[in-house]
Amino acid sequence: MAKDLIVLCIDTGPSMGHITAGQAESPLSLSIKIATTMLQQKIFYPTKDEFALVLFGTRETANDLADDDGNYANISIVQKFSQPDLPLLQYLLEEVKHSDISSDFIDALIVSLDLFQKCSGRINEKKIYMFTDAGCPFDDQDQLDQVLTGLNKHSIDLTIIGPDLSPSHDSAMNGSDYHPGDGDNKPGKMVHKSKAQRAGEEILQRIISQGDFASFSFSEALKALTHIKKTQLRQTTVFRGDIEIGPDYKIPTYGYLRVKENKVSSWKKLSAISQCSTNPGSMEVTLARTHHLGDEEQTEISKDQMVKGFRFGKNLIPFASYDLSSTAEPHLKCLQVIGFSRCEFIKRHHFIGDSIVTFVPPVTEGSQAFSSFAQALYEMNCTAIVRYCFRKNANPKLGCLYPHIRPDYTELLFFQLPYAEDIREFTFASLNESEHSQEEIESMDDFLDSMDLSEAFIDPTGDRCEAFEPKYVPNPHIHRMFQCTSHRALNKDSDLPKLDPLINDYLNPTFPGRTNVKNCLEMIQNLCPLIEIGDKKTKKANIFKKDIETGAAPVSEELIENMDIDEALSSDVSKVGSINPVKDFEELSKKHGMFRLACEQMQECIISLIKESFSDQNYPKAISCIESYREVCVKFKQPAMLNKFLQSFRNKIIGSSDNPRDQRHQAFLTLLVKEDITLISKNECDCDVTLEEARLFLQTLHSISTEVDAKNETQDDEVDDLLENM
């Protein structure tokens, strides 16, 4: 690949360090800022371009043309041609200082020309950027002719950055000294120029006028470099073939990428341990990946022991390598016309893909047929529907060819179209236009007109033109990455800089002539007010706001913060379970029409806890269930449910005193009496049970448990006697 050779020739003489009126920085500071920006952009987008650095006006002399007679003195070649790197940037920022010695800028040009004599290889362009304020001395006419001859002979582009050398500038000033403002809104100021600067500018103007060279002032150069310029790509084709119109008619064509997203280089993982070492090296981390089985030994397997699989439902269907090769049908490279369609039938929202390809005719006899084909499509307002496969065995694409005709060239632009599976059909309710008044529609029309970008920008000549043209709008992400990366490379310990004002202007645009935008917005807000509608939360979403009791005040925020997860999920209870029966029962009983069912399930849970208890393990839980059952019945004024259950409770647990069915849980009756859990009486709730009857119930339970204990003791004594007799 061919490379560019670039020489940065910077003046470091006395005049370069002076800050004159109307300038915020010295010429040398501006020169270093411009040169470092150029190098940073080349480093950010790596290329094979090579830079050389030449300083003139230095105390020392370091170049191959210098001799003992003082020729080419005070000119130093800091670096010969090599790819730009971080040390060169740091040298420019830290080591380049102005001196009190002047040097001939024509001699500096000759030294720069001499650097090209010793270069070989494939060279694309040769460039010299000379930074000077023309305040240094210069040699006679013979040296100047030698420079012009060398520049033209070797096809070297010379760009002078410093004073404004444009003819219009001189004629406008009529020979007076003038310095333009640094910004668009800053007025220019009169400055004083020395006699040497006037003479130096005349020589530089002669160089510009006698060759196809360019010149920029410091402010113009800085403004031109605010946009990050991506490395110029080689004009390589992505397709070379024929446009096939039927089986017998083919038009040769070349395809180039017209638009493709430019992405920033990916991040690299570095080793922090290497960074702290004395010899960090590249610090790059190598990623190694191995595959292991899910057994206890974590057996490692190689790639040849693996096979790919496609998920089919819950199963993985294995596909061997020969199966994978047979799944893809072979495709030949082609650009076949399937048919034609009018442009209005191809919707712009159907354009897909990450790039746009332009097809142009090669320089052959087929260019006339290509032009006729494109002209016919343009005149009939049609587009060609094509099958495009850019190389053999690539996935074919469905697309369309749009004609794009200009006075100096003709091309066909390819846009990829979706297949049926790519289109997502959504049904949306339509708006009723009759509901909008004419005033509302006109206010929106005025707003759209005020935001029109086609004439929103005013150029330096005062003419209105389009704002935000893509070719002039930089990518904010790339620009910010460039800004931060360059700053971090040169300032390792300082904070990252603020957003560049240029990018900030693109993110927060303000244009002249758009002062009525605010008025239009206020009018729309008055005519079409936006009413905030609260979220329609489901019952599950309102469990934290639900009242604890029917008719009670809402739950406080403090109570919500202290609520546990069991309480939050209690609204989904549909059955009294054995894990947390008390909370399940209390929550289920609150639901409308569920009280009787909750009581029945609570009774079953209590009986189950007692009968399935190993010894007295479940007794405390059963007691808490009965207490909760009693409280809820009193609360809902349903004492009959509990009283009826307790009256039959002793028979369900141990049976009657005459015919005991199960005497293993008589200890639970003792615990029930001990906890003083009895029937609900008239003193607690409106019912038929008196306080005496409730007390009698406890006495009955106590007597039953006593009789059972006595019988058990008698049986134990008889067993002991029998064992003694044996």
Coordinates of C-alpha atoms in Angstrom, one line a residue, residues 23-426:
Q23 CA -3.5 37.3 19.4
A24 CA -4.2 35.1 22.4
E25 CA -1.2 32.8 21.8
S26 CA 2.2 33.1 20.2
P27 CA 2.7 31.9 16.7
L28 CA 4.9 29.0 18.0
S29 CA 2.2 27.9 20.4
L30 CA -0.3 27.9 17.5
S31 CA 2.1 26.0 15.3
I32 CA 2.7 23.3 17.9
K33 CA -1.1 23.0 18.5
I34 CA -1.7 22.5 14.8
A35 CA 1.1 20.1 14.3
T36 CA 0.2 17.9 17.3
T37 CA -3.5 17.8 16.1
M38 CA -2.3 16.5 12.7
L39 CA -0.2 13.9 14.4
Q40 CA -2.9 12.9 16.8
Q41 CA -5.4 12.3 14.0
K42 CA -2.8 10.1 12.2
I43 CA -2.2 8.1 15.4
F44 CA -5.9 7.8 16.2
Y45 CA -6.5 6.3 12.7
P46 CA -3.3 4.3 12.1
T47 CA -1.8 4.6 8.6
K48 CA 1.4 3.9 6.9
D49 CA 2.1 7.6 6.4
E50 CA 5.4 8.8 7.7
F51 CA 6.4 12.1 9.3
A52 CA 9.6 14.0 9.6
L53 CA 10.2 17.0 11.9
V54 CA 12.5 19.8 10.9
L55 CA 13.1 22.8 13.2
F56 CA 14.9 26.0 12.0
G57 CA 16.0 28.7 14.4
T58 CA 17.6 26.3 16.9
R59 CA 20.8 26.9 18.8
E60 CA 22.3 23.6 17.5
T61 CA 22.7 22.4 13.9
A62 CA 21.8 18.9 13.0
N63 CA 21.3 18.2 9.2
D64 CA 23.3 16.5 6.5
L65 CA 23.8 19.7 4.3
A66 CA 25.5 21.7 7.0
D67 CA 29.2 22.5 6.6
D68 CA 32.0 24.4 8.2
D69 CA 31.3 27.5 6.2
G70 CA 28.1 28.1 8.1
N71 CA 25.7 26.9 5.4
Y72 CA 22.4 25.6 6.6
A73 CA 23.2 26.5 10.1
N74 CA 20.7 26.4 13.0
I75 CA 18.5 23.9 11.3
S76 CA 17.9 20.6 13.1
I77 CA 16.3 17.4 11.8
V78 CA 14.7 16.1 14.9
Q79 CA 13.2 13.0 13.3
K80 CA 13.5 11.5 9.8
F81 CA 10.6 9.8 8.1
S82 CA 8.9 7.3 10.4
Q83 CA 5.3 6.6 11.5
P84 CA 4.1 9.1 14.1
D85 CA 4.1 7.9 17.7
L86 CA 3.6 9.2 21.2
P87 CA 7.3 10.2 21.8
L88 CA 7.1 12.5 18.9
L89 CA 4.0 14.2 20.3
Q90 CA 5.6 14.6 23.7
Y91 CA 8.7 16.1 22.1
L92 CA 6.6 18.7 20.3
L93 CA 4.8 19.7 23.4
E94 CA 7.6 19.6 25.9
E95 CA 10.9 20.2 24.0
V96 CA 10.1 22.7 21.2
K97 CA 10.8 26.2 22.6
H98 CA 11.5 29.5 20.8
S99 CA 15.1 30.7 20.7
D100 CA 16.9 34.0 20.1
I101 CA 18.5 32.8 16.9
S102 CA 17.0 33.3 13.5
S103 CA 17.5 31.0 10.5
D104 CA 16.7 31.2 6.8
F105 CA 13.3 29.6 6.0
I106 CA 14.5 29.0 2.4
D107 CA 17.4 26.9 3.7
A108 CA 14.9 25.0 5.9
L109 CA 12.9 24.2 2.8
I110 CA 16.0 22.9 1.0
V111 CA 16.9 20.7 4.0
S112 CA 13.3 19.4 3.9
L113 CA 13.6 18.7 0.2
D114 CA 16.8 16.8 0.8
L115 CA 14.9 14.3 3.1
F116 CA 12.9 13.1 0.1
Q117 CA 16.0 12.2 -1.8
K118 CA 16.8 9.3 0.6
C119 CA 13.4 7.7 0.6
S120 CA 12.3 4.7 -1.4
G121 CA 9.3 2.4 -1.8
R122 CA 5.7 3.1 -3.0
I123 CA 5.0 6.7 -2.2
N124 CA 1.7 8.3 -2.9
E125 CA 2.2 12.0 -2.1
K126 CA 5.0 14.2 -0.8
K127 CA 4.0 17.1 1.4
I128 CA 5.8 19.9 3.4
Y129 CA 3.9 21.9 6.0
M130 CA 6.0 25.0 6.9
F131 CA 5.0 26.9 10.1
T132 CA 6.4 30.5 10.2
D133 CA 5.4 34.1 10.8
A134 CA 7.8 35.2 8.1
G135 CA 9.9 37.1 10.7
C136 CA 13.1 35.2 9.9
P137 CA 15.7 36.2 7.2
F138 CA 15.9 34.6 3.8
D139 CA 18.5 34.2 1.1
D140 CA 18.9 35.5 -2.4
Q141 CA 17.0 34.8 -5.6
D142 CA 19.2 31.8 -6.6
Q143 CA 18.2 29.9 -3.5
L144 CA 14.5 30.6 -4.1
D145 CA 14.7 29.4 -7.7
Q146 CA 16.4 26.2 -6.4
V147 CA 13.5 25.6 -4.0
L148 CA 10.8 26.1 -6.7
T149 CA 12.7 23.8 -9.1
G150 CA 12.9 21.1 -6.4
L151 CA 9.3 21.3 -5.4
N152 CA 8.0 21.1 -9.0
K153 CA 10.5 18.4 -10.0
H154 CA 9.6 16.0 -7.2
S155 CA 5.9 16.8 -7.2
I156 CA 5.9 18.0 -3.6
D157 CA 2.9 19.9 -2.2
L158 CA 3.9 22.9 -0.1
T159 CA 1.5 24.4 2.5
I160 CA 2.5 27.5 4.4
I161 CA 0.8 28.1 7.7
G162 CA 1.2 31.4 9.3
P163 CA 0.5 34.9 7.8
D164 CA -2.5 35.5 5.6
L165 CA -1.0 35.5 2.1
S166 CA -4.3 35.7 0.1
P167 CA -4.3 38.4 -2.6
S168 CA -7.8 39.6 -1.4
H169 CA -6.4 40.2 2.0
D170 CA -3.7 42.5 0.7
S171 CA -6.0 44.5 -1.5
A172 CA -8.6 44.9 1.3
M173 CA -6.0 46.3 3.7
N174 CA -4.3 48.5 1.1
G175 CA -0.9 47.7 2.5
S176 CA -1.9 48.2 6.2
D177 CA -1.2 45.7 8.9
Y178 CA -4.2 43.7 10.0
H179 CA -4.8 40.6 12.0
P180 CA -8.2 38.7 11.7
G181 CA -10.0 37.7 14.8
D182 CA -9.6 34.2 16.2
G183 CA -13.3 33.5 16.2
D184 CA -16.2 34.2 13.9
N185 CA -17.6 36.8 16.3
K186 CA -14.3 38.5 17.2
P187 CA -13.4 41.5 15.2
G188 CA -10.0 41.9 13.6
K189 CA -7.3 44.2 15.0
M190 CA -4.5 46.3 13.6
V191 CA -1.1 44.8 14.4
H192 CA 2.4 46.0 13.8
K193 CA 4.6 44.0 11.5
S194 CA 8.4 44.4 11.2
K195 CA 10.2 45.1 8.0
A196 CA 11.6 41.6 7.9
Q197 CA 8.0 40.2 8.2
R198 CA 6.9 42.3 5.3
A199 CA 9.8 41.2 3.1
G200 CA 9.3 37.5 4.2
E201 CA 5.6 37.6 3.3
E202 CA 6.5 38.9 -0.2
I203 CA 8.9 36.0 -0.8
L204 CA 6.3 33.5 0.5
Q205 CA 3.7 35.1 -1.8
R206 CA 6.1 34.6 -4.8
I207 CA 6.5 31.0 -3.9
I208 CA 2.7 30.5 -3.7
S209 CA 2.1 32.3 -7.0
Q210 CA 4.8 30.4 -8.9
G211 CA 3.5 27.0 -7.9
D212 CA 0.3 25.1 -7.2
F213 CA 0.8 25.6 -3.5
A214 CA -1.5 26.6 -0.6
S215 CA -1.4 28.9 2.4
F216 CA -3.5 29.2 5.6
S217 CA -3.5 31.5 8.5
F218 CA -3.2 30.0 12.0
S219 CA -6.9 30.5 12.7
E220 CA -7.9 28.9 9.3
A221 CA -5.7 25.9 9.9
L222 CA -7.0 25.3 13.4
K223 CA -10.6 25.6 12.2
A224 CA -9.9 23.1 9.4
L225 CA -8.5 20.6 11.8
T226 CA -11.4 20.7 14.3
H227 CA -13.0 17.9 12.2
I228 CA -11.3 14.6 12.6
K229 CA -10.3 13.4 9.1
K230 CA -10.4 9.7 8.7
T231 CA -7.6 8.1 6.8
Q232 CA -8.3 8.3 3.1
L233 CA -9.3 4.9 1.9
R234 CA -8.1 3.2 -1.3
Q235 CA -10.7 3.2 -4.0
T236 CA -11.2 -0.6 -4.1
T237 CA -14.1 -2.4 -5.6
V238 CA -16.4 -4.8 -3.7
F239 CA -17.9 -6.2 -6.8
R240 CA -16.8 -6.6 -10.4
G241 CA -19.2 -8.2 -12.7
D242 CA -22.2 -7.7 -14.9
I243 CA -25.7 -6.3 -14.5
E244 CA -27.7 -9.2 -15.9
I245 CA -30.8 -8.1 -17.7
G246 CA -32.2 -11.3 -19.0
P247 CA -30.1 -14.3 -20.0
D248 CA -28.5 -12.6 -23.1
Y249 CA -27.9 -9.0 -22.1
K250 CA -25.2 -8.0 -19.6
I251 CA -23.7 -4.6 -18.7
P252 CA -20.3 -4.6 -17.1
T253 CA -20.0 -2.7 -13.8
Y254 CA -17.9 -2.0 -10.8
G255 CA -19.3 -1.7 -7.3
Y256 CA -17.8 0.6 -4.5
L257 CA -18.9 1.2 -1.0
R258 CA -20.5 4.6 -1.0
V259 CA -21.7 4.8 2.7
K260 CA -20.6 2.6 5.6
E261 CA -20.6 3.3 9.3
N262 CA -17.2 4.3 10.6
K263 CA -16.6 2.6 13.9
V264 CA -14.0 3.4 16.6
S265 CA -11.3 0.8 17.1
S266 CA -12.3 -1.7 19.8
W267 CA -11.0 -1.5 23.3
K268 CA -8.0 -3.7 24.2
K269 CA -7.5 -5.4 27.6
L270 CA -4.3 -4.6 29.3
S271 CA -2.5 -6.1 32.3
A272 CA -2.4 -3.9 35.4
I273 CA 0.5 -6.0 36.7
S274 CA 2.6 -5.3 33.7
Q275 CA 1.7 -1.6 33.8
C276 CA 3.2 -1.3 37.3
S277 CA 6.4 -3.1 36.3
T278 CA 9.7 -1.5 35.2
N279 CA 9.4 -3.0 31.8
P280 CA 5.7 -3.0 31.0
G281 CA 6.0 -3.9 27.3
S282 CA 2.8 -3.8 25.3
M283 CA 0.7 -4.8 28.4
E284 CA -1.7 -6.6 26.0
V285 CA -3.6 -9.6 27.5
T286 CA -4.0 -12.8 25.4
L287 CA -7.3 -14.5 25.8
A288 CA -7.2 -18.3 26.0
R289 CA -10.4 -20.3 26.0
T290 CA -10.8 -24.0 26.8
H291 CA -13.8 -26.3 26.9
H292 CA -14.6 -28.8 29.6
L293 CA -17.3 -31.3 30.4
G294 CA -19.6 -30.8 33.3
D295 CA -18.3 -33.8 35.2
E296 CA -16.5 -33.9 38.5
E297 CA -13.1 -34.1 36.8
Q298 CA -13.9 -31.1 34.5
T299 CA -12.5 -33.1 31.6
E300 CA -11.0 -30.9 28.9
I301 CA -12.1 -31.6 25.3
S302 CA -10.5 -30.4 22.1
K303 CA -12.3 -28.7 19.2
D304 CA -12.2 -31.8 17.0
Q305 CA -14.3 -33.5 19.7
M306 CA -17.0 -30.8 19.6
V307 CA -20.0 -30.5 17.2
K308 CA -22.4 -27.6 16.7
G309 CA -26.1 -28.0 17.5
F310 CA -29.2 -26.1 16.6
R311 CA -32.0 -25.7 19.2
F312 CA -35.2 -27.4 18.2
G313 CA -37.6 -26.7 21.0
K314 CA -36.0 -28.1 24.2
N315 CA -33.6 -30.3 22.3
L316 CA -30.3 -29.6 20.6
I317 CA -30.0 -31.2 17.2
P318 CA -26.3 -31.9 16.4
F319 CA -24.9 -30.9 13.0
A320 CA -21.5 -32.2 11.9
S321 CA -19.2 -30.2 9.7
Y322 CA -20.4 -32.0 6.5
D323 CA -24.0 -31.3 7.5
L324 CA -23.3 -27.6 7.9
S325 CA -21.7 -27.4 4.5
S326 CA -24.8 -29.0 2.9
T327 CA -27.2 -26.6 4.6
A328 CA -26.0 -23.6 2.5
E329 CA -26.7 -23.9 -1.2
P330 CA -23.9 -22.7 -3.5
H331 CA -24.4 -19.2 -4.9
L332 CA -22.6 -17.6 -7.8
K333 CA -21.5 -14.0 -7.8
C334 CA -24.2 -12.0 -9.6
L335 CA -26.2 -8.8 -10.0
Q336 CA -29.4 -10.0 -11.6
V337 CA -32.4 -7.8 -12.5
I338 CA -35.5 -9.5 -11.3
G339 CA -37.9 -6.8 -12.4
F340 CA -38.8 -3.2 -12.2
S341 CA -41.0 -1.1 -9.9
R342 CA -41.9 2.5 -9.6
C343 CA -40.0 4.5 -7.0
E344 CA -43.1 5.4 -5.0
F345 CA -43.8 1.7 -4.3
I346 CA -40.4 1.3 -2.6
K347 CA -40.8 2.6 0.9
R348 CA -37.7 4.3 2.5
H349 CA -38.4 2.6 5.8
H350 CA -37.9 -0.7 4.1
F351 CA -34.2 0.1 3.4
I352 CA -32.0 -2.2 5.6
G353 CA -28.3 -3.1 5.7
D354 CA -25.3 -1.4 7.1
S355 CA -23.9 0.0 3.8
I356 CA -24.8 1.5 0.4
V357 CA -23.0 0.3 -2.7
T358 CA -22.6 2.5 -5.8
F359 CA -22.3 0.8 -9.2
V360 CA -20.5 2.7 -12.0
P361 CA -19.4 1.6 -15.5
P362 CA -15.8 0.7 -16.1
V363 CA -13.9 2.6 -18.7
T364 CA -15.0 0.4 -21.5
E365 CA -17.5 0.4 -24.3
G366 CA -20.2 -0.8 -21.9
S367 CA -20.4 2.7 -20.3
Q368 CA -22.9 3.8 -23.0
A369 CA -25.2 0.9 -22.2
F370 CA -24.9 1.6 -18.5
S371 CA -25.7 5.3 -19.0
S372 CA -28.8 4.4 -21.2
F373 CA -30.0 2.0 -18.5
A374 CA -29.7 4.6 -15.7
Q375 CA -31.2 7.3 -17.9
A376 CA -34.3 5.2 -18.7
L377 CA -34.8 4.4 -15.0
Y378 CA -34.6 8.1 -14.2
E379 CA -37.0 9.3 -16.9
M380 CA -39.6 6.6 -16.0
N381 CA -39.2 7.2 -12.2
C382 CA -38.4 3.5 -11.8
T383 CA -36.0 1.3 -9.8
A384 CA -34.6 -2.1 -10.7
I385 CA -35.2 -4.9 -8.3
V386 CA -32.1 -7.1 -8.2
R387 CA -30.6 -10.2 -6.7
Y388 CA -27.1 -9.3 -5.4
C389 CA -24.4 -11.7 -4.4
F390 CA -21.1 -9.9 -4.0
R391 CA -18.9 -13.1 -4.1
K392 CA -19.3 -16.8 -4.6
N393 CA -21.2 -18.7 -1.9
A394 CA -22.1 -15.4 -0.1
N395 CA -25.7 -15.0 1.1
P396 CA -27.7 -13.4 -1.7
K397 CA -29.4 -10.1 -1.0
L398 CA -32.6 -8.6 -2.3
G399 CA -32.2 -4.9 -3.3
C400 CA -33.0 -2.1 -5.6
L401 CA -30.9 0.1 -7.9
Y402 CA -31.7 3.8 -7.9
P403 CA -30.4 6.0 -10.7
H404 CA -28.3 9.0 -9.5
I405 CA -27.4 11.2 -12.4
R406 CA -25.1 14.3 -12.2
P407 CA -23.6 16.4 -14.9
D408 CA -20.1 14.8 -14.5
Y409 CA -21.0 11.2 -13.6
T410 CA -23.8 8.6 -13.5
E411 CA -24.2 5.9 -10.9
L412 CA -26.7 3.3 -9.6
L413 CA -27.1 3.2 -5.9
F414 CA -27.9 -0.2 -4.3
F415 CA -30.2 -0.3 -1.2
Q416 CA -30.9 -3.7 0.4
L417 CA -34.6 -4.6 0.8
P418 CA -36.1 -6.9 3.4
Y419 CA -37.5 -10.4 2.9
A420 CA -40.9 -11.3 4.2
E421 CA -39.5 -12.6 7.5
D422 CA -37.7 -9.3 8.1
I423 CA -40.8 -7.2 8.1
R424 CA -42.7 -6.9 11.4
E425 CA -46.4 -6.2 11.0
F426 CA -47.9 -4.0 13.8

